CSV table of C-alpha atoms in Angstrom, one decimal:
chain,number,residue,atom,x,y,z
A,14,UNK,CA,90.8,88.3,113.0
A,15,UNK,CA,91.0,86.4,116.1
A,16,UNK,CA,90.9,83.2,114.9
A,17,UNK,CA,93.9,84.2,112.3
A,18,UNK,CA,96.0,85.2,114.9
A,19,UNK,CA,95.4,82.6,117.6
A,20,UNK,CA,96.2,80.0,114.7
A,21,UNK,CA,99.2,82.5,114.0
A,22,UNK,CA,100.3,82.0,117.4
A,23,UNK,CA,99.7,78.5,117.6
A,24,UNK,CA,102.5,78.1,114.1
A,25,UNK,CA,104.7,80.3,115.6
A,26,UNK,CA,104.8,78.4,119.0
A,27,UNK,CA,105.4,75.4,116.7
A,28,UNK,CA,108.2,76.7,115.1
A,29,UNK,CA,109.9,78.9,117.7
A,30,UNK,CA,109.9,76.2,120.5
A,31,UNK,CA,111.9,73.8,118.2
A,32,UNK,CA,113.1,73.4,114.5
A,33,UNK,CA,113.8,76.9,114.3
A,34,UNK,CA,115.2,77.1,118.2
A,35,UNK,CA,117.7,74.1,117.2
A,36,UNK,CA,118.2,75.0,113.9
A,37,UNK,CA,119.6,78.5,114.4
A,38,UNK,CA,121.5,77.6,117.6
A,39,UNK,CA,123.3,74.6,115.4
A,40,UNK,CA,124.4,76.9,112.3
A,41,UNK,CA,125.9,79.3,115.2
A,42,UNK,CA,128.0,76.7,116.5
A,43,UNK,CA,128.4,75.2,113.7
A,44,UNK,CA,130.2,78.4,112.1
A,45,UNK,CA,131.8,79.1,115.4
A,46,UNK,CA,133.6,76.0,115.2
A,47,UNK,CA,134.3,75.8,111.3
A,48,UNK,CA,136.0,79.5,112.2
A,49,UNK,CA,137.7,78.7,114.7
A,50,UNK,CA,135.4,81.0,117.3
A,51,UNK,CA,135.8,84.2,115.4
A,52,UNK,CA,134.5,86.2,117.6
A,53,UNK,CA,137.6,86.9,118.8
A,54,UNK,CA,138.9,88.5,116.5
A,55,UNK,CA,136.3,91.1,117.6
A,56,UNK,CA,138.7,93.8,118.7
A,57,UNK,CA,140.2,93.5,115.0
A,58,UNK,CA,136.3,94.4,113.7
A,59,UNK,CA,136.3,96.9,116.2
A,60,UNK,CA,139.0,98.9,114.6
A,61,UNK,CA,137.9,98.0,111.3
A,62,UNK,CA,134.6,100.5,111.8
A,63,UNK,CA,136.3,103.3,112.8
A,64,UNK,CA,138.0,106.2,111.4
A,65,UNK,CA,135.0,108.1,111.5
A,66,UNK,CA,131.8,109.4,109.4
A,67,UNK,CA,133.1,110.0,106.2
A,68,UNK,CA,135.0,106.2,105.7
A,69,UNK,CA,132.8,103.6,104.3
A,70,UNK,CA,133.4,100.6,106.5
A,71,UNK,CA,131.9,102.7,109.2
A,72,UNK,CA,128.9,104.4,107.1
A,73,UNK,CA,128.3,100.2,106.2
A,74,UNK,CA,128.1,99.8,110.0
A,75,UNK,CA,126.1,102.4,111.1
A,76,UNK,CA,123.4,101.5,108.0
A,77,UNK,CA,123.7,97.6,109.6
A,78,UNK,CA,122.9,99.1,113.4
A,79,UNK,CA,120.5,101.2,112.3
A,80,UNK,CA,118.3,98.2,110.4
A,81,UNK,CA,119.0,96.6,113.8
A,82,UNK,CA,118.7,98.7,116.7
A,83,UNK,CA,114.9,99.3,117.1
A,84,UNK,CA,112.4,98.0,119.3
A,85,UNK,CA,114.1,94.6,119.4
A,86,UNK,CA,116.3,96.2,122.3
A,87,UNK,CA,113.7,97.7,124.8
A,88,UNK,CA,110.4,96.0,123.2
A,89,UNK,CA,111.6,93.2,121.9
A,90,UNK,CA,113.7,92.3,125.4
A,91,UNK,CA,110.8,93.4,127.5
A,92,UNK,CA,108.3,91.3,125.9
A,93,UNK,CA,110.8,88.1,125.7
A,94,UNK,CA,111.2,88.6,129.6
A,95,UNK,CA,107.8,89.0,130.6
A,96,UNK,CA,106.7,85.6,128.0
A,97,UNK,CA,109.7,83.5,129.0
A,98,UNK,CA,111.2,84.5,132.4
A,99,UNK,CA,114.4,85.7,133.1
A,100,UNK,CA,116.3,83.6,131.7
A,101,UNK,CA,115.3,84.5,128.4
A,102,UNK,CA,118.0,86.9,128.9
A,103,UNK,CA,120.8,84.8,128.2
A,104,UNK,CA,119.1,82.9,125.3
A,105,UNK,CA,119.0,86.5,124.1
A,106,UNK,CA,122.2,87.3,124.6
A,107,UNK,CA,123.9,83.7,123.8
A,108,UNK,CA,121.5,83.9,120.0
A,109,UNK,CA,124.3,87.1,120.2
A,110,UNK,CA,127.5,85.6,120.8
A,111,UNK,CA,127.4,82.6,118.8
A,112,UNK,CA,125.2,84.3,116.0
A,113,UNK,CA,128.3,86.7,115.2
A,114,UNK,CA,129.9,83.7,113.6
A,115,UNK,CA,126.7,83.0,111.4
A,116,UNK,CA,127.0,87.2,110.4
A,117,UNK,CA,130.4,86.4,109.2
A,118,UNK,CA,129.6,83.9,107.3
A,119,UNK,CA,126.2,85.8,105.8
A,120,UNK,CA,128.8,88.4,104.9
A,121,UNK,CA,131.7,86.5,103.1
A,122,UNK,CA,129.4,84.8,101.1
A,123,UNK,CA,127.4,88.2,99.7
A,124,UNK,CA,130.6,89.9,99.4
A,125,UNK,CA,132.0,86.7,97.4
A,126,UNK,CA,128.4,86.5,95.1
A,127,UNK,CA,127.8,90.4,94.4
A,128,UNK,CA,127.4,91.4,90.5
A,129,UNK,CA,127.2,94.8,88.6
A,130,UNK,CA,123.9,95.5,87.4
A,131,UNK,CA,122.9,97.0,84.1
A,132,UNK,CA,123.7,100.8,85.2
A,133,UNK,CA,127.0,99.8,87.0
A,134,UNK,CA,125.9,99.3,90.5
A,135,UNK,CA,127.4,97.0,92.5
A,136,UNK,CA,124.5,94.3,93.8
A,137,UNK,CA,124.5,92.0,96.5
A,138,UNK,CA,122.7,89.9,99.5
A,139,UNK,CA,121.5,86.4,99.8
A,140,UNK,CA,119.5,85.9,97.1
A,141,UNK,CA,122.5,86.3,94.7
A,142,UNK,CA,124.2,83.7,97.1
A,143,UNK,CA,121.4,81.3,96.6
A,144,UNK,CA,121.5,82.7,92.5
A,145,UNK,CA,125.4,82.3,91.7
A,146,UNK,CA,126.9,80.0,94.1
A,147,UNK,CA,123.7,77.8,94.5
A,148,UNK,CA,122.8,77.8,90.2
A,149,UNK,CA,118.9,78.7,91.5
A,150,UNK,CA,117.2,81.8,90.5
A,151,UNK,CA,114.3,80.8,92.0
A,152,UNK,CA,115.4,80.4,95.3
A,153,UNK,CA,116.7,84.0,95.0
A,154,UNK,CA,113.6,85.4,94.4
A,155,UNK,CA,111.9,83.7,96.8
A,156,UNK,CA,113.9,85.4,99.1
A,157,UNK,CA,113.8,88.2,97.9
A,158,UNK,CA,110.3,88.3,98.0
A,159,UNK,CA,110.3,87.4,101.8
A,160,UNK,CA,112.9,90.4,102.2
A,161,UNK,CA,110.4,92.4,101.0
A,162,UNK,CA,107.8,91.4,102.6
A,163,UNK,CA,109.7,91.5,106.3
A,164,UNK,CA,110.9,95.3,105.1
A,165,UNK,CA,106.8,95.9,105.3
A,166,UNK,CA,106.7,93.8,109.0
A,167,UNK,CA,110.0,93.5,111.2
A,168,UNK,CA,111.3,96.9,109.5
A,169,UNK,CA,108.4,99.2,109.3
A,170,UNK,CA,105.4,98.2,111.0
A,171,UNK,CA,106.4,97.0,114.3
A,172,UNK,CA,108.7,100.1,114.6
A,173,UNK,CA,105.4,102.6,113.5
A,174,UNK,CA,103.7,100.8,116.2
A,175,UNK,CA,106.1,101.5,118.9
A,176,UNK,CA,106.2,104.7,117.8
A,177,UNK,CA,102.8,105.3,118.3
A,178,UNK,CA,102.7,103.5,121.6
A,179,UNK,CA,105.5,105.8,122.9
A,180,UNK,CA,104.3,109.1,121.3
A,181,UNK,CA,100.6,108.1,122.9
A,182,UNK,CA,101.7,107.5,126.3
A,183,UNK,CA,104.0,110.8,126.7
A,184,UNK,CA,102.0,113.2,124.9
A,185,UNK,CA,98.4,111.8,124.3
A,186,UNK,CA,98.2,112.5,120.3
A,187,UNK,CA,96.2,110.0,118.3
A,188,UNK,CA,97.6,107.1,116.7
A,189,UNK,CA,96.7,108.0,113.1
A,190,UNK,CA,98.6,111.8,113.9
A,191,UNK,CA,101.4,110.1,114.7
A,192,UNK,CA,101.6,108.0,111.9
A,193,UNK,CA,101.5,110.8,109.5
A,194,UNK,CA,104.1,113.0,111.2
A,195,UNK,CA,106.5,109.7,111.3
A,196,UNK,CA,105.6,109.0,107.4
A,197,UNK,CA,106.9,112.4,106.5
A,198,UNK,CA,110.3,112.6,108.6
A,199,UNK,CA,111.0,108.9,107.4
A,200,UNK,CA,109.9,110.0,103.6
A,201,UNK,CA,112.1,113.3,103.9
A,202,UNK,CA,115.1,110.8,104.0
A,203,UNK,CA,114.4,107.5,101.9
A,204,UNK,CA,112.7,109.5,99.0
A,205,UNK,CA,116.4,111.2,98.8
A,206,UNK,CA,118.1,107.7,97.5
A,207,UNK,CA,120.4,105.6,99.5
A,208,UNK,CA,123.7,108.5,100.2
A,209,UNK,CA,121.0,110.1,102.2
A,210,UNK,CA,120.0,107.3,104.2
A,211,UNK,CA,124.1,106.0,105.2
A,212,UNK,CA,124.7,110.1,105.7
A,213,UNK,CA,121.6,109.9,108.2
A,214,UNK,CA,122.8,106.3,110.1
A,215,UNK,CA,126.2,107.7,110.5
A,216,UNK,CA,125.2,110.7,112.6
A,217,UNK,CA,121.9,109.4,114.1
A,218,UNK,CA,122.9,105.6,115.6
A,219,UNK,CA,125.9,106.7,117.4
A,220,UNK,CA,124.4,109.6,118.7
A,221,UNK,CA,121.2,107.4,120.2
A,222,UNK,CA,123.4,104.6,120.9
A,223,UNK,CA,125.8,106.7,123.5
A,224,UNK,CA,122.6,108.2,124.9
A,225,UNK,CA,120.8,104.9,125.9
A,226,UNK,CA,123.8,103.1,126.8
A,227,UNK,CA,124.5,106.3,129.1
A,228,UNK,CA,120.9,106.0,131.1
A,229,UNK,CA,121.5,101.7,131.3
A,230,UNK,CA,124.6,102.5,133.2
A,231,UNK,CA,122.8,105.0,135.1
A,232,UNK,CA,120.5,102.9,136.2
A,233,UNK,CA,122.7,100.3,137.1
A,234,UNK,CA,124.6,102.1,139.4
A,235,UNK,CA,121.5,103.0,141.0
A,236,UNK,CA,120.5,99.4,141.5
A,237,UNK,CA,123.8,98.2,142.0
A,238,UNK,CA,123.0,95.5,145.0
A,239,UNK,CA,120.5,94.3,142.7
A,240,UNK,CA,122.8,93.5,139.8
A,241,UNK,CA,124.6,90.5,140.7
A,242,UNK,CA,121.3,88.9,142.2
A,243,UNK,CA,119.6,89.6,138.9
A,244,UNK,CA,122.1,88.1,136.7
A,245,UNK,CA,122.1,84.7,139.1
A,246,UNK,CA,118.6,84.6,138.2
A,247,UNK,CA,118.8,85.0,134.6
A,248,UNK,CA,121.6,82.0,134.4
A,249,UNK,CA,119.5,80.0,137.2
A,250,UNK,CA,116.3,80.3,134.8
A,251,UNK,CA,117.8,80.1,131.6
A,252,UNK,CA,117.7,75.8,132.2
A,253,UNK,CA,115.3,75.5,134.7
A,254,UNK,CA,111.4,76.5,135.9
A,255,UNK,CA,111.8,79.3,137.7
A,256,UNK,CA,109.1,81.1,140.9
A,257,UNK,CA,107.5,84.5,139.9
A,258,UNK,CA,109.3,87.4,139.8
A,259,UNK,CA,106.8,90.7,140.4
A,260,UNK,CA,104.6,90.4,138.3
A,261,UNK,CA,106.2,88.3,135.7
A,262,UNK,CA,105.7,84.4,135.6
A,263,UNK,CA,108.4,81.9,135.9
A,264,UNK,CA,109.6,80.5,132.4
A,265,UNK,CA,110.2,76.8,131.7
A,266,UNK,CA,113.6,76.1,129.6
A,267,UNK,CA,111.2,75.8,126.5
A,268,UNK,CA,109.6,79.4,127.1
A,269,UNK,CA,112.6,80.9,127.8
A,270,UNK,CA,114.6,79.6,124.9
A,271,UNK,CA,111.9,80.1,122.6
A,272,UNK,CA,111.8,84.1,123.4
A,273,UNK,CA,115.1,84.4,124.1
A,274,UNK,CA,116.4,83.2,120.9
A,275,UNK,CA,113.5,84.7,118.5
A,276,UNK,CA,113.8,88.1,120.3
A,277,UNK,CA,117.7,87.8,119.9
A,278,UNK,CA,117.1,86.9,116.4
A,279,UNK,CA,114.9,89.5,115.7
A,280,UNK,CA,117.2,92.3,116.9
A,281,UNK,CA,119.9,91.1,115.2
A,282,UNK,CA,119.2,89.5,112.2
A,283,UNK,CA,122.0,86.7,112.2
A,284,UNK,CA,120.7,84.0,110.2
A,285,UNK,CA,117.9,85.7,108.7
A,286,UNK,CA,120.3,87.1,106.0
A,287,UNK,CA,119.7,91.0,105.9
A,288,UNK,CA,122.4,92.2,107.2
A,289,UNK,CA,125.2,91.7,104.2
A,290,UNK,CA,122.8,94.1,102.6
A,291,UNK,CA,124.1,96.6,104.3
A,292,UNK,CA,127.5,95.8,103.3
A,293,UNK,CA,126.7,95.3,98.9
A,294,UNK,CA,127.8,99.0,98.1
A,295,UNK,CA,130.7,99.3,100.2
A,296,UNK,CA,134.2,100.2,98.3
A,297,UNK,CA,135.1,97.2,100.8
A,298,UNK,CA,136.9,94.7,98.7
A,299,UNK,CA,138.0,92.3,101.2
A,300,UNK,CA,135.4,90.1,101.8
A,301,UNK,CA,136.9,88.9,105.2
A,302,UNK,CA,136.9,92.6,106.1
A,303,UNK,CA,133.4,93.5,105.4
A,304,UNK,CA,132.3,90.1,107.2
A,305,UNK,CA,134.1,91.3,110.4
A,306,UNK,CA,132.4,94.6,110.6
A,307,UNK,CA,128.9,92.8,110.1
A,308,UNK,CA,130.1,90.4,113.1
A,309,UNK,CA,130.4,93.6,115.0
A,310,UNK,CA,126.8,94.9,114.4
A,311,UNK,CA,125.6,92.0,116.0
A,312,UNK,CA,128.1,92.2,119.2
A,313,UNK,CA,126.8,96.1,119.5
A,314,UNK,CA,123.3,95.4,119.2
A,315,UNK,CA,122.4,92.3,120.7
A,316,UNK,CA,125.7,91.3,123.4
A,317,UNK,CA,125.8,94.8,124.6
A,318,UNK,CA,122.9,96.3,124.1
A,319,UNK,CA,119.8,93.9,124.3
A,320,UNK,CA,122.0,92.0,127.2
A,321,UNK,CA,122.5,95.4,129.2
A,322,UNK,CA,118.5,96.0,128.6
A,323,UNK,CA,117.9,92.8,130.4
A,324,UNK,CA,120.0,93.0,133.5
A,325,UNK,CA,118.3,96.6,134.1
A,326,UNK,CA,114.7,95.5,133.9
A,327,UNK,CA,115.9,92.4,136.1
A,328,UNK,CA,118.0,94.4,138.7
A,329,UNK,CA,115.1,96.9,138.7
A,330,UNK,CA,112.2,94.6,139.3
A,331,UNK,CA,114.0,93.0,142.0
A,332,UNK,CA,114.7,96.0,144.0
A,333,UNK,CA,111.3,97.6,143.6
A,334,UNK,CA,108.9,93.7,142.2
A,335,UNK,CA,105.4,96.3,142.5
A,336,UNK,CA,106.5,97.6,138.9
A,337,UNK,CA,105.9,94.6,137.3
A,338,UNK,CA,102.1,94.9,138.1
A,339,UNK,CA,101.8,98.2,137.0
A,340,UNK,CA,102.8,97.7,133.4
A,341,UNK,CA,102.1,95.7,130.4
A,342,UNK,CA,104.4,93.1,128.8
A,343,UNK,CA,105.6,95.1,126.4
A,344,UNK,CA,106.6,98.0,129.0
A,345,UNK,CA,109.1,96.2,131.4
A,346,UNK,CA,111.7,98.2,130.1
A,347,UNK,CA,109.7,101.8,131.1
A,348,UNK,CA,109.1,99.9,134.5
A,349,UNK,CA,113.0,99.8,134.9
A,350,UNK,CA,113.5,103.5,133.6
A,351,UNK,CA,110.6,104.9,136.0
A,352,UNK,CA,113.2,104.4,138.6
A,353,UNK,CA,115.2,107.2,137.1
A,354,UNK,CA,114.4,111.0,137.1
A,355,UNK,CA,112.9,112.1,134.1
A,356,UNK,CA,113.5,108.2,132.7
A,357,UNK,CA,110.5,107.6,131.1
A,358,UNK,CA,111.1,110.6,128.9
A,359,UNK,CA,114.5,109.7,128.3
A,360,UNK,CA,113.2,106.4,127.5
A,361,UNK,CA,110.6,107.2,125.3
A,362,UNK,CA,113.2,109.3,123.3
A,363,UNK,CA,115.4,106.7,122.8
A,364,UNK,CA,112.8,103.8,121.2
A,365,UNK,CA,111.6,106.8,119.2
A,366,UNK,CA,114.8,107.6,117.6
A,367,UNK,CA,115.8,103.6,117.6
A,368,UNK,CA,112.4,103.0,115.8
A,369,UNK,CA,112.7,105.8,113.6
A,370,UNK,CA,116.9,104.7,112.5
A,371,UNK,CA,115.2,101.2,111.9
A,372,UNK,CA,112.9,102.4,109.8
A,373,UNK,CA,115.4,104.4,107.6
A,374,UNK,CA,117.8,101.3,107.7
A,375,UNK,CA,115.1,98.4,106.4
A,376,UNK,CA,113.6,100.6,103.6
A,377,UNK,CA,117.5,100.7,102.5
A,378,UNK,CA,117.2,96.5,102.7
A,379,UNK,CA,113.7,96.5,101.3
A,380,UNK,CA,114.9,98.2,98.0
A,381,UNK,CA,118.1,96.1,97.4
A,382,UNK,CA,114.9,93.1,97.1
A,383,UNK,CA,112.9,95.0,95.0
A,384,UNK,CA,116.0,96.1,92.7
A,385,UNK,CA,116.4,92.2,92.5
A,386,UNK,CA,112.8,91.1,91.4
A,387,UNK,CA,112.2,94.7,89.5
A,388,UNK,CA,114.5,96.7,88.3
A,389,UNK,CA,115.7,100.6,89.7
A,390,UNK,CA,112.2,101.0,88.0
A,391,UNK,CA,110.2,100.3,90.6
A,392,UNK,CA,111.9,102.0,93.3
A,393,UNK,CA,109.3,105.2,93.8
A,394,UNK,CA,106.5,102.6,93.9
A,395,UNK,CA,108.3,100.5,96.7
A,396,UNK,CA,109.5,103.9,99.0
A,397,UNK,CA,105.4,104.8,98.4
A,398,UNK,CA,103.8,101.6,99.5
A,399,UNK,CA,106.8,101.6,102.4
A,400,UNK,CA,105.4,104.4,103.3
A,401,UNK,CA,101.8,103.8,103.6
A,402,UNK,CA,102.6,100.5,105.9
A,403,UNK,CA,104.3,102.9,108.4
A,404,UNK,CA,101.1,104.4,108.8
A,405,UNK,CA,99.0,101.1,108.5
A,406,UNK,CA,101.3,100.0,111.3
A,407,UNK,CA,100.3,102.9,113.4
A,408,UNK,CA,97.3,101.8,113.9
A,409,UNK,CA,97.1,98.3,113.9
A,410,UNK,CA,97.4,95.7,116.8
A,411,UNK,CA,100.9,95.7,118.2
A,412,UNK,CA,100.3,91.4,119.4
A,413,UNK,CA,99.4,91.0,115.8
A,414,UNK,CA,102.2,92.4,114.5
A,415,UNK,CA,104.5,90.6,116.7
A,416,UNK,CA,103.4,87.6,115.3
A,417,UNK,CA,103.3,88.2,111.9
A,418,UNK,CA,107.0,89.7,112.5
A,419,UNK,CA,108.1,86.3,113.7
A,420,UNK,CA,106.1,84.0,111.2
A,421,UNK,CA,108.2,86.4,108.3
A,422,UNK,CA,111.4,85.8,110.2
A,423,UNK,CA,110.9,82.1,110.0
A,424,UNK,CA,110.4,81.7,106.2
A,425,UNK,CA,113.4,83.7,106.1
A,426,UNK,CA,115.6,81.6,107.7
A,427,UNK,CA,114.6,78.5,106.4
A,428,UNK,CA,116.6,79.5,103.1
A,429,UNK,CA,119.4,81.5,104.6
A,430,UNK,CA,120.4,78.7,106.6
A,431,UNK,CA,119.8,75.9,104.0
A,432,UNK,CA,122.4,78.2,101.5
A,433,UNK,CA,124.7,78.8,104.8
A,434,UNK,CA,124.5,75.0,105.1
A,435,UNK,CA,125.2,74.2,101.8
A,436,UNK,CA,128.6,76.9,101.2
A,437,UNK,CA,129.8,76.1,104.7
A,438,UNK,CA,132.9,75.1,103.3
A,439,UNK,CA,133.6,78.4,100.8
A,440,UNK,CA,133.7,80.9,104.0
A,441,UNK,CA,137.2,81.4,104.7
A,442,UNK,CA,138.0,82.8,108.4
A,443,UNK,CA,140.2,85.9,108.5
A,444,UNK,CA,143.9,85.2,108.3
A,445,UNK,CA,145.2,85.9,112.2
């Protein structure tokens, strides 16, 4: 096992510190150009998703931020800090800004592609792209067999694992407990079809959202002379080596690009072609509007969000740099949120409920790939095995599953990006 994931590591090094680190970043400007920088029509997106529970664009949204928001935006930002410096921060957050253009485009092109199956059902995602527009079946089930493979990593087991991490160190229960309390509250809701699961995301995400956001600001406030130091050092290391900080090692422009952009990528999924998913059953018929509101996901959960994560753990370890010593990698964030009556608890609530909306969300995106390669047939076998990785994953190594999370994010956007590539020119930016 050690061997596999040291050579695991090695790949992903390989890949993540440059075809994939220049390839993403290109198709986000390239789109941002092509659109003429839609991002800002954000405020137009904005509006778009509101109107409350019961209207569709916002259910699609809430199914989107659910998939997204999980350990990506503590973990996830945590681990990319303490592997890549501070100035993974921004690569983070920049993977966010410019990746909201590549979500649009992800978007217009499902809408544009999606069929009717046999029962009536409207059917859509990336792998019809690369079916319909593209004229290859194969490439669509290739991807869709990736998709269902990454619902099994980046959607279920990393989340079980931080689950189990976070149940562990506030309460003490065993691993395998946890795993089987978290398999029947997440089998309670996707073993009830997919109205259950948008009914869920539209209560639960805004709900955890408001409450995390809420302690971040908290805590900045409390670290306020901190604040504006912190973010000079994240732009200061984003291009350059940068001298410890705590406990956490100075990051070349390499390291910090390299976990910056895969952790942004991993938390919001632009380029890697799952979030349209979210969007293939909407009543949305406008294919411009539906590609705005996914834009918007990735704003929420990755330029707010992820970015606000950052500056706290920053701000924090620069008032108080001891913390850094007293946690893992993975923890940063808990090192930040110890600062804070009662924070750890609060923390440990919110990637609970983050992990457990994830988990919901990707088993919604793992069935539209398994409708693809097998039919509504096979549906109760999919939710079963789905359900038996979230306990695998709470109890196998977290570093391992890290890795094999980012190895099954890379063979997905190898063909998301080669489709985006080719169709660049049939995504229409919305009329102004």
């Amino acid at each position: 096992m050690s061997f596999f994931y040291e050579a695991l590591s090695a790949l992903n090094r390989f890949l993540w510190n440059g075809p994939l680190l220049f390839l993403l970043l290109g198709i986000h400007c390239l789109f941002t150009v092509r659109l003429h920088f839609v991002q800002r029509r954000l405020p137009d997106a904005i509006r778009l998703s509101g109107g409350g529970r019961k209207k569709h664009g916002f259910r699609s949204l809430t199914t989107a931020l659910a998939a997204t928001l999980g350990t990506g935006n503590i973990v996830g930002v945590s681990s990319a800090i303490a592997l890549g410096g501070p100035g993974a921060v921004f690569w983070c957050w920049l993977t966010g800004v410019l990746g909201m253009a590549t979500a649009y485009a992800e978007c217009y092109l499902s809408m544009t592609c999606r069929k009717k199956d046999a029962a009536g059902k409207v059917r859509g995602g990336i792998m019809y792209v690369l079916e319909h527009a593209l004229g290859s079946k194969q490439a669509g089930r290739w991807f869709a067999y990736l998709l269902l493979i990454a619902s099994f990593g980046i959607g279920c087991s990393t989340q079980a694992g931080t689950v189990t991490e976070t149940v562990s160190s506030l309460v003490g229960t065993a691993p395998a407990i946890t795993g089987l309390i978290l398999v029947f509250f997440v089998g309670y809701v996707i073993l009830h079809g997919s109205l259950a699961i948008t009914k869920l995301c539209s209560v639960l995400v805004p709900l955890m959202a408001v409450l995390y956001l809420a302690a971040c600001v908290i805590l900045l406030f409390f670290n306020s002379a901190h604040v504006l130091p912190a973010l000079r050092l994240i732009m200061s290391s984003a291009f350059s080596p940068t001298a410890a900080l705590g406990g956490i090692a100075g990051g070349s422009f390499l390291l910090s690009a390299r976990y910056g952009i895969a952790r942004g990528l991993f938390t919001n999924e632009a380029g890697l072609g799952t979030a349209p998913l979210a969007f293939t059953e909407s009543e949305e018929s406008s294919p411009e509007k539906a590609a705005l509101l996914s834009m918007s996901a990735v704003f929420w959960d990755t330029v707010v969000l992820c970015a606000l994560t950052g500056i706290v753990i920053i701000s924090s370890l620069l008032r108080v740099p001891s913390l850094a010593g007293e946690y893992t990698a993975t923890t940063l964030t808990s090192a930040a949120f110890s600062l804070l009556p009662y924070g750890e608890l609060l923390l440990g609530i919110s990637l609970i409920a983050f992990a457990y909306a994830t988990l919901i969300g990707w088993s919604y995106f793992g069935s539209q790939a398994v409708t693809y390669l097998f039919g509504e047939n096979a549906m109760k076998t999919y939710r079963l095995c789905y359900l038996g990785m979230i306990f695998a994953g709470s109890v196998l190594s977290m570093p391992l599953i890290w890795e094999l999370t980012d190895f099954i994010n890379a063979c997905m956007v190898l063909p998301n990006v080669l489709a985006l590539f080719l169709l660049r020119r049939s995504v229409k930016a919305p009329a102004d």
